[in-house]
Tab-separated table of C-alpha atoms in Angstrom:
chain	number	residue	atom	x	y	z
O	1	MET	CA	-39.017	-44.272	25.053
O	2	SER	CA	-36.529	-41.977	23.925
O	3	GLY	CA	-32.498	-43.652	21.944
O	4	ASP	CA	-31.368	-42.181	25.110
O	5	GLU	CA	-33.060	-43.974	27.804
O	6	ARG	CA	-33.458	-46.766	26.713
O	7	THR	CA	-31.794	-49.473	28.535
O	8	SER	CA	-31.959	-52.447	26.696
O	9	ALA	CA	-29.903	-52.017	23.718
O	10	PRO	CA	-31.164	-53.566	20.398
O	11	ALA	CA	-26.953	-54.031	19.016
O	12	PRO	CA	-25.592	-55.372	21.947
O	13	ALA	CA	-21.798	-54.381	22.602
O	14	PHE	CA	-19.099	-56.580	22.238
O	15	VAL	CA	-19.393	-58.819	25.427
O	16	GLY	CA	-17.339	-57.744	28.519
O	17	MET	CA	-15.715	-54.589	26.615
O	18	PRO	CA	-14.915	-52.032	29.229
O	19	ALA	CA	-14.788	-48.137	28.087
O	20	PHE	CA	-13.205	-47.003	25.429
O	21	PRO	CA	-10.453	-44.995	27.840
O	22	GLU	CA	-9.960	-48.118	28.910
O	23	ALA	CA	-9.972	-50.445	26.063
O	24	ALA	CA	-7.641	-47.521	23.986
O	25	ARG	CA	-5.525	-47.459	26.906
O	26	LYS	CA	-4.408	-50.973	26.297
O	27	ALA	CA	-4.294	-51.363	22.579
O	28	VAL	CA	-2.142	-48.157	22.270
O	29	GLY	CA	0.241	-50.877	24.217
O	30	ASP	CA	0.258	-53.350	21.923
O	31	THR	CA	3.302	-52.667	19.495
O	32	THR	CA	2.559	-55.844	17.031
O	33	LEU	CA	-1.388	-54.203	16.914
O	34	ARG	CA	-0.161	-49.957	16.188
O	35	ALA	CA	2.617	-51.537	13.415
O	36	ASN	CA	-0.431	-53.389	11.403
O	37	LEU	CA	-3.037	-50.220	11.980
O	38	ARG	CA	-0.178	-48.146	11.175
O	39	HIS	CA	0.897	-49.790	7.989
O	40	ALA	CA	-2.959	-50.713	5.964
O	41	THR	CA	-4.737	-47.025	6.845
O	42	ARG	CA	-1.824	-45.187	5.387
O	43	THR	CA	-1.625	-47.411	2.760
O	44	ILE	CA	-5.270	-47.404	2.010
O	45	ARG	CA	-6.127	-43.845	2.472
O	46	ASP	CA	-2.821	-42.795	0.053
O	47	LYS	CA	-3.806	-44.710	-2.312
O	48	ARG	CA	-7.372	-42.844	-1.618
O	49	ALA	CA	-6.363	-39.534	-1.969
O	50	ARG	CA	-4.664	-40.661	-5.724
O	51	ALA	CA	-7.629	-42.400	-6.528
O	52	VAL	CA	-10.013	-38.822	-5.628
O	53	ALA	CA	-7.906	-36.942	-7.431
O	54	GLU	CA	-8.760	-38.138	-10.730
O	55	LEU	CA	-12.127	-36.754	-10.266
O	56	ASP	CA	-12.292	-32.978	-11.201
O	57	ASP	CA	-15.894	-33.676	-9.768
O	58	TRP	CA	-15.754	-34.776	-6.452
O	59	ALA	CA	-17.020	-32.496	-4.968
O	60	ALA	CA	-19.922	-32.343	-7.308
O	61	LEU	CA	-20.286	-36.343	-6.524
O	62	ARG	CA	-19.980	-35.510	-3.077
O	63	GLU	CA	-22.693	-33.015	-2.305
O	64	ALA	CA	-24.347	-34.914	-4.513
O	65	GLY	CA	-24.462	-37.966	-2.463
O	66	LYS	CA	-25.639	-35.979	0.448
O	67	ARG	CA	-28.382	-34.758	-1.592
O	68	ILE	CA	-29.555	-37.637	-2.784
O	69	LYS	CA	-29.135	-39.242	1.407
O	70	ASP	CA	-30.991	-36.731	2.660
O	71	GLU	CA	-33.708	-36.443	0.665
O	72	THR	CA	-34.808	-40.300	1.510
O	73	LEU	CA	-34.366	-39.709	4.840
O	74	ARG	CA	-36.501	-37.148	5.097
O	75	HIS	CA	-39.036	-39.396	2.955
O	76	LEU	CA	-37.777	-42.394	4.262
O	77	ASP	CA	-41.279	-44.083	4.320
O	78	ALA	CA	-42.637	-43.498	1.206
O	79	HIS	CA	-39.473	-44.670	-0.607
O	80	LEU	CA	-39.711	-48.246	2.074
O	81	LEU	CA	-43.130	-48.554	0.836
O	82	ARG	CA	-42.577	-48.484	-2.644
O	83	LEU	CA	-39.740	-51.281	-2.110
O	84	GLU	CA	-42.024	-53.731	-0.631
O	85	GLU	CA	-43.845	-53.342	-3.530
O	86	ALA	CA	-41.715	-53.532	-5.909
O	87	VAL	CA	-39.725	-56.284	-4.344
O	88	THR	CA	-42.767	-58.736	-3.832
O	89	ALA	CA	-43.908	-57.863	-7.234
O	90	ALA	CA	-40.802	-59.461	-8.306
O	91	GLY	CA	-41.056	-63.094	-6.397
O	92	GLY	CA	-40.209	-62.117	-3.095
O	93	THR	CA	-41.024	-61.743	0.420
O	94	VAL	CA	-40.367	-58.850	2.662
O	95	HIS	CA	-40.152	-58.502	6.851
O	96	TRP	CA	-40.304	-56.201	8.911
O	97	ALA	CA	-38.231	-56.168	11.788
O	98	GLN	CA	-38.161	-53.520	14.730
O	99	ASP	CA	-34.405	-54.903	16.697
O	100	ALA	CA	-32.518	-57.222	16.675
O	101	ALA	CA	-34.302	-60.216	18.485
O	102	GLU	CA	-36.665	-60.044	16.403
O	103	ALA	CA	-34.790	-59.965	13.080
O	104	ASN	CA	-32.452	-63.075	13.933
O	105	ARG	CA	-36.293	-64.447	14.616
O	106	ILE	CA	-37.539	-64.191	11.512
O	107	VAL	CA	-33.947	-65.007	9.569
O	108	THR	CA	-33.842	-67.998	12.104
O	109	ASP	CA	-37.301	-69.581	11.428
O	110	LEU	CA	-36.882	-69.208	6.921
O	111	VAL	CA	-33.724	-70.889	8.101
O	112	ARG	CA	-35.127	-73.663	9.456
O	113	ALA	CA	-38.085	-73.783	6.768
O	114	THR	CA	-35.628	-74.951	4.489
O	115	GLY	CA	-34.935	-77.922	6.498
O	116	GLU	CA	-31.119	-76.716	6.653
O	117	ARG	CA	-28.858	-76.509	9.407
O	118	GLU	CA	-25.733	-74.881	7.920
O	119	VAL	CA	-25.995	-71.420	5.788
O	120	VAL	CA	-23.151	-68.960	3.381
O	121	LYS	CA	-22.881	-65.579	4.072
O	122	VAL	CA	-22.002	-62.452	2.128
O	123	LYS	CA	-19.666	-59.939	4.175
O	124	SER	CA	-22.470	-57.597	5.890
O	125	MET	CA	-22.743	-55.276	8.666
O	126	ALA	CA	-26.189	-55.346	9.744
O	127	THR	CA	-25.566	-59.225	10.575
O	128	GLN	CA	-23.127	-58.511	12.650
O	129	GLU	CA	-24.883	-55.802	13.991
O	130	ILE	CA	-27.265	-57.944	15.246
O	131	GLY	CA	-25.261	-60.686	16.572
O	132	LEU	CA	-26.724	-63.162	13.708
O	133	ASN	CA	-24.416	-66.158	13.350
O	134	GLU	CA	-24.416	-66.159	17.325
O	135	HIS	CA	-27.511	-66.738	17.544
O	136	LEU	CA	-28.100	-68.706	14.745
O	137	GLU	CA	-25.645	-71.374	16.614
O	138	ALA	CA	-27.137	-71.625	19.134
O	139	GLU	CA	-30.141	-73.065	17.858
O	140	GLY	CA	-27.988	-75.570	15.642
O	141	ILE	CA	-27.177	-73.482	12.270
O	142	ALA	CA	-23.904	-73.182	11.461
O	143	ALA	CA	-23.489	-69.602	9.597
O	144	TYR	CA	-20.556	-69.714	7.227
O	145	GLU	CA	-18.595	-66.940	6.324
O	146	THR	CA	-16.958	-66.357	3.195
O	147	ASP	CA	-15.071	-62.919	2.973
O	148	LEU	CA	-11.596	-64.126	2.819
O	149	ALA	CA	-11.268	-60.787	5.833
O	150	GLU	CA	-14.438	-62.022	7.553
O	151	LEU	CA	-13.036	-66.151	7.290
O	152	ILE	CA	-9.855	-64.808	8.613
O	153	VAL	CA	-11.950	-62.975	12.271
O	154	GLN	CA	-14.083	-66.484	12.510
O	155	LEU	CA	-11.417	-69.306	11.997
O	156	GLY	CA	-9.244	-66.399	14.714
O	157	GLU	CA	-12.533	-66.321	17.166
O	158	ASP	CA	-12.010	-62.889	16.891
O	159	ARG	CA	-14.443	-59.656	16.180
O	160	PRO	CA	-14.240	-57.846	13.776
O	161	SER	CA	-12.372	-54.283	13.943
O	162	HIS	CA	-12.773	-52.351	10.351
O	163	ILE	CA	-15.665	-51.725	8.220
O	164	LEU	CA	-14.121	-52.282	4.680
O	165	VAL	CA	-11.253	-55.109	6.623
O	166	PRO	CA	-12.157	-56.706	9.794
O	167	ALA	CA	-9.001	-58.051	9.927
O	168	ILE	CA	-6.849	-55.364	9.958
O	169	HIS	CA	-5.093	-56.555	13.009
O	170	ARG	CA	-3.723	-58.976	12.191
O	171	ASN	CA	-0.439	-59.260	9.985
O	172	ARG	CA	0.320	-62.328	7.361
O	173	GLY	CA	1.854	-64.423	9.972
O	174	GLU	CA	-1.083	-64.389	12.139
O	175	ILE	CA	-2.982	-65.277	9.209
O	176	ARG	CA	-0.996	-68.646	8.155
O	177	ASP	CA	-1.579	-69.620	11.581
O	178	ILE	CA	-5.020	-69.652	12.048
O	179	PHE	CA	-5.408	-71.071	8.980
O	180	ARG	CA	-2.999	-74.044	9.413
O	181	GLU	CA	-4.656	-74.781	13.401
O	182	ARG	CA	-8.290	-74.178	12.801
O	183	MET	CA	-9.394	-74.430	8.338
O	184	GLY	CA	-9.502	-78.339	9.651
O	185	SER	CA	-12.156	-78.158	11.887
O	186	TRP	CA	-14.546	-75.436	10.002
O	187	GLY	CA	-13.974	-77.947	6.773
O	188	ARG	CA	-11.612	-78.164	4.257
O	189	PRO	CA	-7.929	-77.969	6.255
O	190	ALA	CA	-5.011	-75.426	5.263
O	191	PRO	CA	-2.658	-77.398	2.733
O	192	GLU	CA	0.361	-78.393	3.685
O	193	GLY	CA	3.938	-76.318	4.047
O	194	LEU	CA	1.609	-72.955	3.213
O	195	SER	CA	3.315	-69.878	3.716
O	196	ASP	CA	2.790	-66.409	4.306
O	197	ALA	CA	2.647	-65.279	0.673
O	198	PRO	CA	-0.707	-64.191	-0.051
O	199	ALA	CA	-0.950	-65.863	-2.779
O	200	GLU	CA	-1.034	-69.257	-0.803
O	201	LEU	CA	-3.108	-67.609	1.884
O	202	ALA	CA	-5.727	-66.860	-0.646
O	203	GLU	CA	-5.594	-69.907	-2.705
O	204	ALA	CA	-5.998	-72.162	0.585
O	205	ALA	CA	-9.282	-69.877	1.191
O	206	ARG	CA	-10.538	-70.117	-2.017
O	207	LEU	CA	-10.128	-74.465	-1.780
O	208	HIS	CA	-11.674	-74.186	1.652
O	209	LEU	CA	-14.656	-72.231	0.360
O	210	ARG	CA	-15.459	-73.651	-2.189
O	211	GLU	CA	-16.911	-76.545	-1.191
O	212	LYS	CA	-19.549	-74.563	1.007
O	213	PHE	CA	-20.616	-72.870	-2.126
O	214	LEU	CA	-21.033	-75.977	-3.747
O	215	ARG	CA	-22.925	-77.953	-0.717
O	216	ALA	CA	-24.604	-74.956	0.629
O	217	LYS	CA	-28.814	-74.474	-0.055
O	218	VAL	CA	-28.860	-70.999	1.801
O	219	GLY	CA	-27.218	-67.656	2.025
O	220	ILE	CA	-27.669	-64.897	3.875
O	221	SER	CA	-26.502	-61.560	2.680
O	222	GLY	CA	-26.780	-57.552	3.134
O	223	ALA	CA	-26.596	-54.611	0.426
O	224	ASN	CA	-24.366	-51.812	0.452
O	225	PHE	CA	-28.440	-50.148	-2.159
O	226	MET	CA	-31.575	-50.799	-2.075
O	227	VAL	CA	-33.048	-49.351	-5.459
O	228	ALA	CA	-36.877	-48.771	-4.101
O	229	GLU	CA	-38.049	-48.323	-7.572
O	230	THR	CA	-37.438	-51.798	-9.216
O	231	GLY	CA	-36.757	-53.443	-5.963
O	232	THR	CA	-33.542	-54.584	-6.165
O	233	LEU	CA	-30.804	-55.156	-4.023
O	234	VAL	CA	-26.892	-54.038	-4.830
O	235	VAL	CA	-23.490	-55.934	-3.140
O	236	VAL	CA	-19.822	-54.045	-4.226
O	237	GLU	CA	-17.707	-56.544	-3.470
O	238	SER	CA	-13.553	-56.961	-4.343
O	239	GLU	CA	-13.339	-60.874	-4.215
O	240	GLY	CA	-16.232	-62.720	-5.478
O	241	ASN	CA	-17.292	-64.491	-2.962
O	242	GLY	CA	-20.567	-62.579	-1.937
O	243	ARG	CA	-21.639	-63.472	-6.141
O	244	MET	CA	-21.400	-67.314	-5.109
O	245	CYS	CA	-23.659	-66.906	-1.783
O	246	LEU	CA	-26.120	-65.026	-4.048
O	247	THR	CA	-26.742	-66.942	-7.035
O	248	LEU	CA	-25.690	-70.439	-5.904
O	249	PRO	CA	-28.373	-71.089	-2.501
O	250	GLU	CA	-31.774	-72.200	-3.677
O	251	THR	CA	-32.825	-69.287	-0.824
O	252	LEU	CA	-31.698	-66.412	-0.397
O	253	ILE	CA	-32.157	-63.533	2.960
O	254	SER	CA	-31.257	-60.254	3.039
O	255	VAL	CA	-31.004	-58.559	6.263
O	256	VAL	CA	-30.554	-54.509	5.617
O	257	GLY	CA	-30.807	-51.679	7.345
O	258	ILE	CA	-33.924	-49.341	6.699
O	259	GLU	CA	-31.654	-46.307	5.540
O	260	LYS	CA	-30.209	-47.717	2.740
O	261	VAL	CA	-32.195	-47.725	0.462
O	262	VAL	CA	-32.614	-44.797	-2.879
O	263	PRO	CA	-35.241	-44.360	-5.099
O	264	THR	CA	-34.292	-44.811	-8.280
O	265	TRP	CA	-31.285	-46.702	-10.983
O	266	ARG	CA	-29.992	-43.117	-11.330
O	267	ASP	CA	-29.582	-42.200	-7.828
O	268	LEU	CA	-27.071	-45.540	-7.395
O	269	GLU	CA	-25.143	-44.009	-10.677
O	270	VAL	CA	-23.826	-41.904	-8.061
O	271	PHE	CA	-22.614	-44.064	-5.127
O	272	LEU	CA	-20.621	-46.386	-7.445
O	273	GLN	CA	-18.689	-43.574	-8.603
O	274	THR	CA	-17.424	-42.556	-4.720
O	275	LEU	CA	-17.867	-46.113	-2.710
O	276	PRO	CA	-14.860	-47.765	-4.735
O	277	ARG	CA	-12.884	-44.836	-4.429
O	278	SER	CA	-13.587	-43.933	-0.962
O	279	SER	CA	-12.875	-47.194	0.758
O	280	THR	CA	-11.214	-49.895	-2.080
O	281	ALA	CA	-9.163	-46.599	-3.823
O	282	GLU	CA	-10.820	-48.111	-7.132
O	283	ARG	CA	-11.879	-46.593	-9.525
O	284	MET	CA	-15.059	-49.626	-10.085
O	285	ASN	CA	-15.332	-52.264	-7.691
O	286	PRO	CA	-14.721	-55.495	-9.171
O	287	TYR	CA	-17.856	-57.115	-8.587
O	288	THR	CA	-21.384	-55.183	-8.095
O	289	SER	CA	-24.051	-57.772	-8.138
O	290	THR	CA	-27.839	-57.159	-8.736
O	291	TRP	CA	-30.939	-59.027	-7.729
O	292	THR	CA	-34.409	-58.119	-8.363
O	293	GLY	CA	-36.981	-60.708	-6.831
O	294	THR	CA	-36.434	-64.649	-8.206
O	295	THR	CA	-36.634	-65.715	-11.594
O	296	GLY	CA	-37.257	-69.158	-12.013
O	297	GLY	CA	-34.158	-70.727	-13.696
O	298	ASP	CA	-31.765	-68.136	-12.621
O	299	GLY	CA	-30.728	-67.748	-8.799
O	300	PRO	CA	-32.383	-68.554	-5.801
O	301	ASP	CA	-36.375	-69.837	-5.831
O	302	ALA	CA	-36.866	-67.749	-3.252
O	303	PHE	CA	-36.090	-64.257	-1.703
O	304	HIS	CA	-36.815	-63.263	1.759
O	305	LEU	CA	-35.908	-59.696	2.998
O	306	VAL	CA	-35.306	-59.328	6.278
O	307	LEU	CA	-35.988	-54.491	6.599
O	308	LEU	CA	-33.747	-53.926	9.999
O	309	ASP	CA	-34.847	-50.527	12.225
O	310	ASN	CA	-32.570	-51.444	15.276
O	311	GLY	CA	-32.359	-47.534	16.394
O	312	ARG	CA	-32.651	-46.265	12.780
O	313	THR	CA	-35.894	-44.459	13.342
O	314	THR	CA	-34.962	-42.962	16.717
O	315	ALA	CA	-31.224	-41.953	14.948
O	316	LEU	CA	-33.216	-40.498	12.563
O	317	ALA	CA	-35.990	-38.195	14.704
O	318	ASP	CA	-32.301	-36.784	15.273
O	319	GLU	CA	-31.832	-33.615	13.609
O	320	VAL	CA	-28.429	-33.311	14.088
O	321	GLY	CA	-27.540	-36.968	14.456
O	322	ARG	CA	-29.762	-38.223	11.240
O	323	GLN	CA	-26.676	-37.423	8.990
O	324	ALA	CA	-24.835	-40.867	10.760
O	325	LEU	CA	-27.485	-42.502	8.755
O	326	ARG	CA	-26.116	-41.441	5.476
O	327	CYS	CA	-23.136	-43.486	6.044
O	328	ILE	CA	-21.979	-45.751	2.923
O	329	ARG	CA	-19.839	-47.355	4.602
O	330	CYS	CA	-16.896	-46.394	2.306
O	331	SER	CA	-14.343	-46.645	5.881
O	332	ALA	CA	-12.713	-43.852	4.693
O	333	CYS	CA	-13.517	-41.811	8.461
O	334	LEU	CA	-11.281	-45.052	10.065
O	335	ASN	CA	-8.466	-44.160	8.211
O	336	VAL	CA	-7.719	-40.668	8.218
O	337	CYS	CA	-8.173	-41.263	12.033
O	338	PRO	CA	-5.839	-40.943	14.472
O	339	VAL	CA	-6.927	-42.365	17.442
O	340	TYR	CA	-8.401	-45.169	15.600
O	341	GLU	CA	-4.871	-45.496	13.645
O	342	ARG	CA	-3.653	-45.975	17.337
O	343	ALA	CA	-6.852	-47.461	18.970
O	344	GLY	CA	-8.402	-49.961	16.764
O	345	GLY	CA	-11.126	-50.850	16.153
O	346	HIS	CA	-12.020	-52.901	18.872
O	347	ALA	CA	-11.047	-50.742	21.431
O	348	TYR	CA	-14.506	-49.329	20.321
O	349	GLY	CA	-16.588	-52.431	21.304
O	350	SER	CA	-18.911	-52.416	18.444
O	351	VAL	CA	-19.193	-53.843	14.752
O	352	TYR	CA	-18.504	-49.953	14.305
O	353	PRO	CA	-15.535	-49.077	14.919
O	354	GLY	CA	-13.645	-45.103	14.152
O	355	PRO	CA	-15.340	-41.959	13.800
O	356	ILE	CA	-18.402	-43.429	12.226
O	357	GLY	CA	-18.952	-45.988	14.788
O	358	ALA	CA	-18.442	-43.178	17.969
O	359	ILE	CA	-21.995	-41.429	16.260
O	360	LEU	CA	-23.594	-44.074	14.974
O	361	THR	CA	-23.572	-47.101	17.867
O	362	PRO	CA	-24.752	-44.814	20.638
O	363	GLN	CA	-28.215	-43.421	18.785
O	364	LEU	CA	-28.655	-46.864	17.565
O	365	ARG	CA	-28.087	-48.737	21.225
O	366	GLY	CA	-28.797	-44.991	23.170
O	367	THR	CA	-26.102	-43.839	25.704
O	368	ALA	CA	-27.338	-45.250	28.928
O	369	GLY	CA	-24.317	-48.232	28.812
O	370	GLY	CA	-21.139	-47.067	29.691
O	371	VAL	CA	-19.217	-48.361	25.789
O	372	ASP	CA	-21.488	-45.623	24.347
O	373	ALA	CA	-21.368	-43.204	26.782
O	374	SER	CA	-17.888	-42.679	26.094
O	375	LEU	CA	-17.779	-43.451	22.645
O	376	PRO	CA	-18.733	-39.299	21.565
O	377	TYR	CA	-14.947	-38.811	23.627
O	378	ALA	CA	-13.371	-40.762	21.248
O	379	SER	CA	-11.917	-38.509	19.165
O	380	SER	CA	-9.286	-35.522	18.682
O	381	LEU	CA	-12.318	-33.353	17.025
O	382	CYS	CA	-9.427	-32.691	14.768
O	383	GLY	CA	-12.272	-33.307	11.241
O	384	ALA	CA	-10.994	-35.063	9.119
O	385	CYS	CA	-13.025	-37.382	9.012
O	386	TYR	CA	-15.885	-35.453	7.463
O	387	GLU	CA	-13.326	-34.302	4.920
O	388	VAL	CA	-13.284	-37.849	3.531
O	389	CYS	CA	-16.632	-38.706	4.068
O	390	PRO	CA	-18.379	-39.257	0.203
O	391	VAL	CA	-21.233	-37.970	1.389
O	392	ALA	CA	-20.265	-35.580	3.588
O	393	ILE	CA	-21.538	-36.335	7.207
O	394	ASP	CA	-19.577	-33.864	9.808
O	395	ILE	CA	-19.028	-36.395	11.885
O	396	PRO	CA	-17.283	-33.321	14.773
O	397	GLU	CA	-20.695	-31.915	14.749
O	398	VAL	CA	-22.525	-35.474	15.547
O	399	LEU	CA	-19.634	-36.180	17.992
O	400	VAL	CA	-20.690	-32.534	20.036
O	401	HIS	CA	-24.505	-33.283	19.960
O	402	LEU	CA	-23.949	-36.505	21.293
O	403	ARG	CA	-21.263	-34.976	23.906
O	404	GLY	CA	-23.865	-32.815	25.179
O	405	LYS	CA	-27.199	-36.002	25.569
O	406	VAL	CA	-24.299	-37.421	27.604
O	407	ALA	CA	-23.991	-34.717	29.274
O	408	ASP	CA	-27.363	-33.982	30.245
O	409	ARG	CA	-28.240	-37.540	31.241
O	410	GLY	CA	-26.005	-36.439	34.427
O	411	GLY	CA	-22.548	-37.403	34.084
O	412	HIS	CA	-19.530	-34.610	33.924
O	413	ARG	CA	-21.141	-31.984	36.541
O	414	LEU	CA	-18.455	-30.649	36.912
O	415	GLU	CA	-17.744	-29.580	33.463
O	416	ARG	CA	-21.121	-28.475	33.514
O	417	ALA	CA	-21.205	-26.442	36.579
O	418	ALA	CA	-18.031	-24.369	35.200
O	419	VAL	CA	-20.063	-24.022	32.399
O	420	LYS	CA	-22.443	-22.254	33.883
O	421	ALA	CA	-20.487	-19.780	36.613
O	422	SER	CA	-18.026	-19.066	33.577
O	423	ALA	CA	-21.391	-18.090	31.314
O	424	TRP	CA	-22.792	-15.530	34.044
O	425	VAL	CA	-19.061	-14.897	34.567
O	426	LEU	CA	-18.607	-13.667	30.831
O	427	ASP	CA	-21.831	-12.291	31.401
O	428	HIS	CA	-20.516	-9.295	33.776
O	429	PRO	CA	-18.015	-7.967	32.706
O	430	GLY	CA	-17.073	-5.673	35.612
O	431	VAL	CA	-16.747	-8.822	37.374
O	432	LEU	CA	-14.438	-10.526	35.224
O	433	ALA	CA	-12.500	-7.858	34.634
O	434	ALA	CA	-12.013	-7.397	38.897
O	435	GLY	CA	-11.585	-11.416	38.230
O	436	GLU	CA	-8.685	-11.145	35.467
O	437	ARG	CA	-7.131	-8.100	37.905
O	438	LEU	CA	-6.643	-10.485	41.377
O	439	ALA	CA	-5.377	-13.712	39.268
O	440	SER	CA	-2.622	-11.721	38.720
O	441	ARG	CA	-1.766	-9.875	41.778
O	442	THR	CA	-1.344	-14.147	43.015
O	443	ARG	CA	-0.355	-15.217	40.230
O	444	ALA	CA	3.211	-16.003	42.653
O	445	LEU	CA	0.244	-18.293	45.113
O	446	HIS	CA	-0.472	-20.232	41.823
O	447	PRO	CA	0.622	-23.674	41.784
O	448	ARG	CA	1.514	-25.508	38.551
O	449	ARG	CA	-0.979	-27.737	37.629
O	450	ALA	CA	-4.749	-27.510	38.891
O	451	PRO	CA	-5.139	-29.385	42.481
O	452	GLY	CA	-7.881	-32.154	43.042
O	453	PRO	CA	-8.812	-36.149	41.656
O	454	GLY	CA	-11.742	-34.563	39.163
O	455	VAL	CA	-9.047	-32.100	37.295
O	456	ARG	CA	-5.425	-34.267	37.947
O	457	ARG	CA	-6.107	-36.143	35.203
O	458	TRP	CA	-6.356	-34.463	32.705
O	459	THR	CA	-3.235	-32.292	33.909
O	460	GLU	CA	-0.800	-34.686	34.417
O	461	SER	CA	0.968	-34.228	31.247
O	462	ARG	CA	-0.361	-30.559	30.687
O	463	ASP	CA	1.093	-27.706	32.680
O	464	LEU	CA	-1.048	-24.381	33.283
O	465	PRO	CA	-0.854	-21.539	31.566
O	466	GLU	CA	1.472	-19.243	33.219
O	467	MET	CA	-0.899	-16.011	34.703
O	468	PRO	CA	0.667	-12.507	32.973
O	469	ALA	CA	1.797	-9.670	35.022
O	470	GLU	CA	-1.757	-7.756	34.412
O	471	PRO	CA	-4.758	-8.188	32.475
O	472	PHE	CA	-4.571	-7.313	28.719
O	473	ARG	CA	-8.097	-5.075	29.068
O	474	ASP	CA	-5.427	-2.833	31.530
O	475	TRP	CA	-2.791	-2.932	29.668
O	476	TRP	CA	-4.918	-1.875	26.062
O	477	ARG	CA	-6.161	1.159	28.276
O	478	LYS	CA	-2.322	1.871	29.597
O	479	ASN	CA	-0.437	2.205	26.168
O	480	ARG	CA	-3.877	2.213	23.628
O	481	THR	CA	-5.592	5.098	24.385
């Protein structure tokens, strides 16, 4: 069954989410949300532009990243088997998960085998994608997010709205209120008199999380990269919370998408230059944590790697769409996107918002659902996302490609009929010329806006172009021949 024919989504949409146009219409009316997004995205993208401009070879690094990713995807099966062999040789255990349900089941069984009922988590898009926290909660296991932004989202019973900064839609006052009201029910309460000063908010989070780090016996992570030649996993971060999760627990479980593998350490060198500058506008990220299997007396005693497919092989089979699997989750495309800046991440109905989410989510979940079918249209096709992508994903190309798939499913019938009719007319110059002359002679009768409910919504804010007195071809014939 193809990805577009799937009826059961392997990566579920946010519960109750409407299609993008409806969700975006509501979001743009939230003035606080728009102000938060505008300030944050403009600040991040300006800093990124300065950081990238420092490198004379940025274009070469971008091309190198693209080629490494493409070559890896072409031979993904071989690299994954090499990775499995290396992880196993280093004392780890590899599990293969075809979909979200299987991955959740594997992780739950591994946690239960330890006898524990709580885990600490590194920020992970893959575990959000499969709904791991919700699954663990249903099984009586508490999962505590330790990334500051993810902690804010979790305490506020909210959803992430940005790949890099999940709580970008919240301002400092809102975060203070969440900490005051919710921290006590999750663990150590917020200090008395907590203000919205960044230093005080960070300190409150540090004290709250420290108890969990020191108590937890099981850690769960994702990974930014996996190095096939050594079986090494890599997490890059800014806070150090991830390193606490990766080193203190007795058991570490990493859930990672199969596309995150790179063949060698030398390949990793490219991405450790492009990822920090594209995401946090830093020359080098503050923390780069790497681990290879297990080592007695140093770090976790048991390491499990869950390799997640969940629609990725379906995307890999699409010659145009597979380039979305190059993504290194830097979020640069979100910060330059005019649609994301106004609508926010929640409108996309997925843990992958913005331009990359508009092409990745429909490939992972298929386009049968209303949310997923609408995502390829959540773009102005301005191309800003492609210009900043550090691995040169041509997002506009994939968007148009996916729009074609949606149309082929039977939607947009009027548009398809109009395109077919136009193609026939353009193939017959005589018919085209006769139509142009007829349109010019009857121009006084033309309405200013197109009639009919099917097109009126599109023309509510657009006047039809005024028809000239004569076709251009007739004017040219009289004046230039």
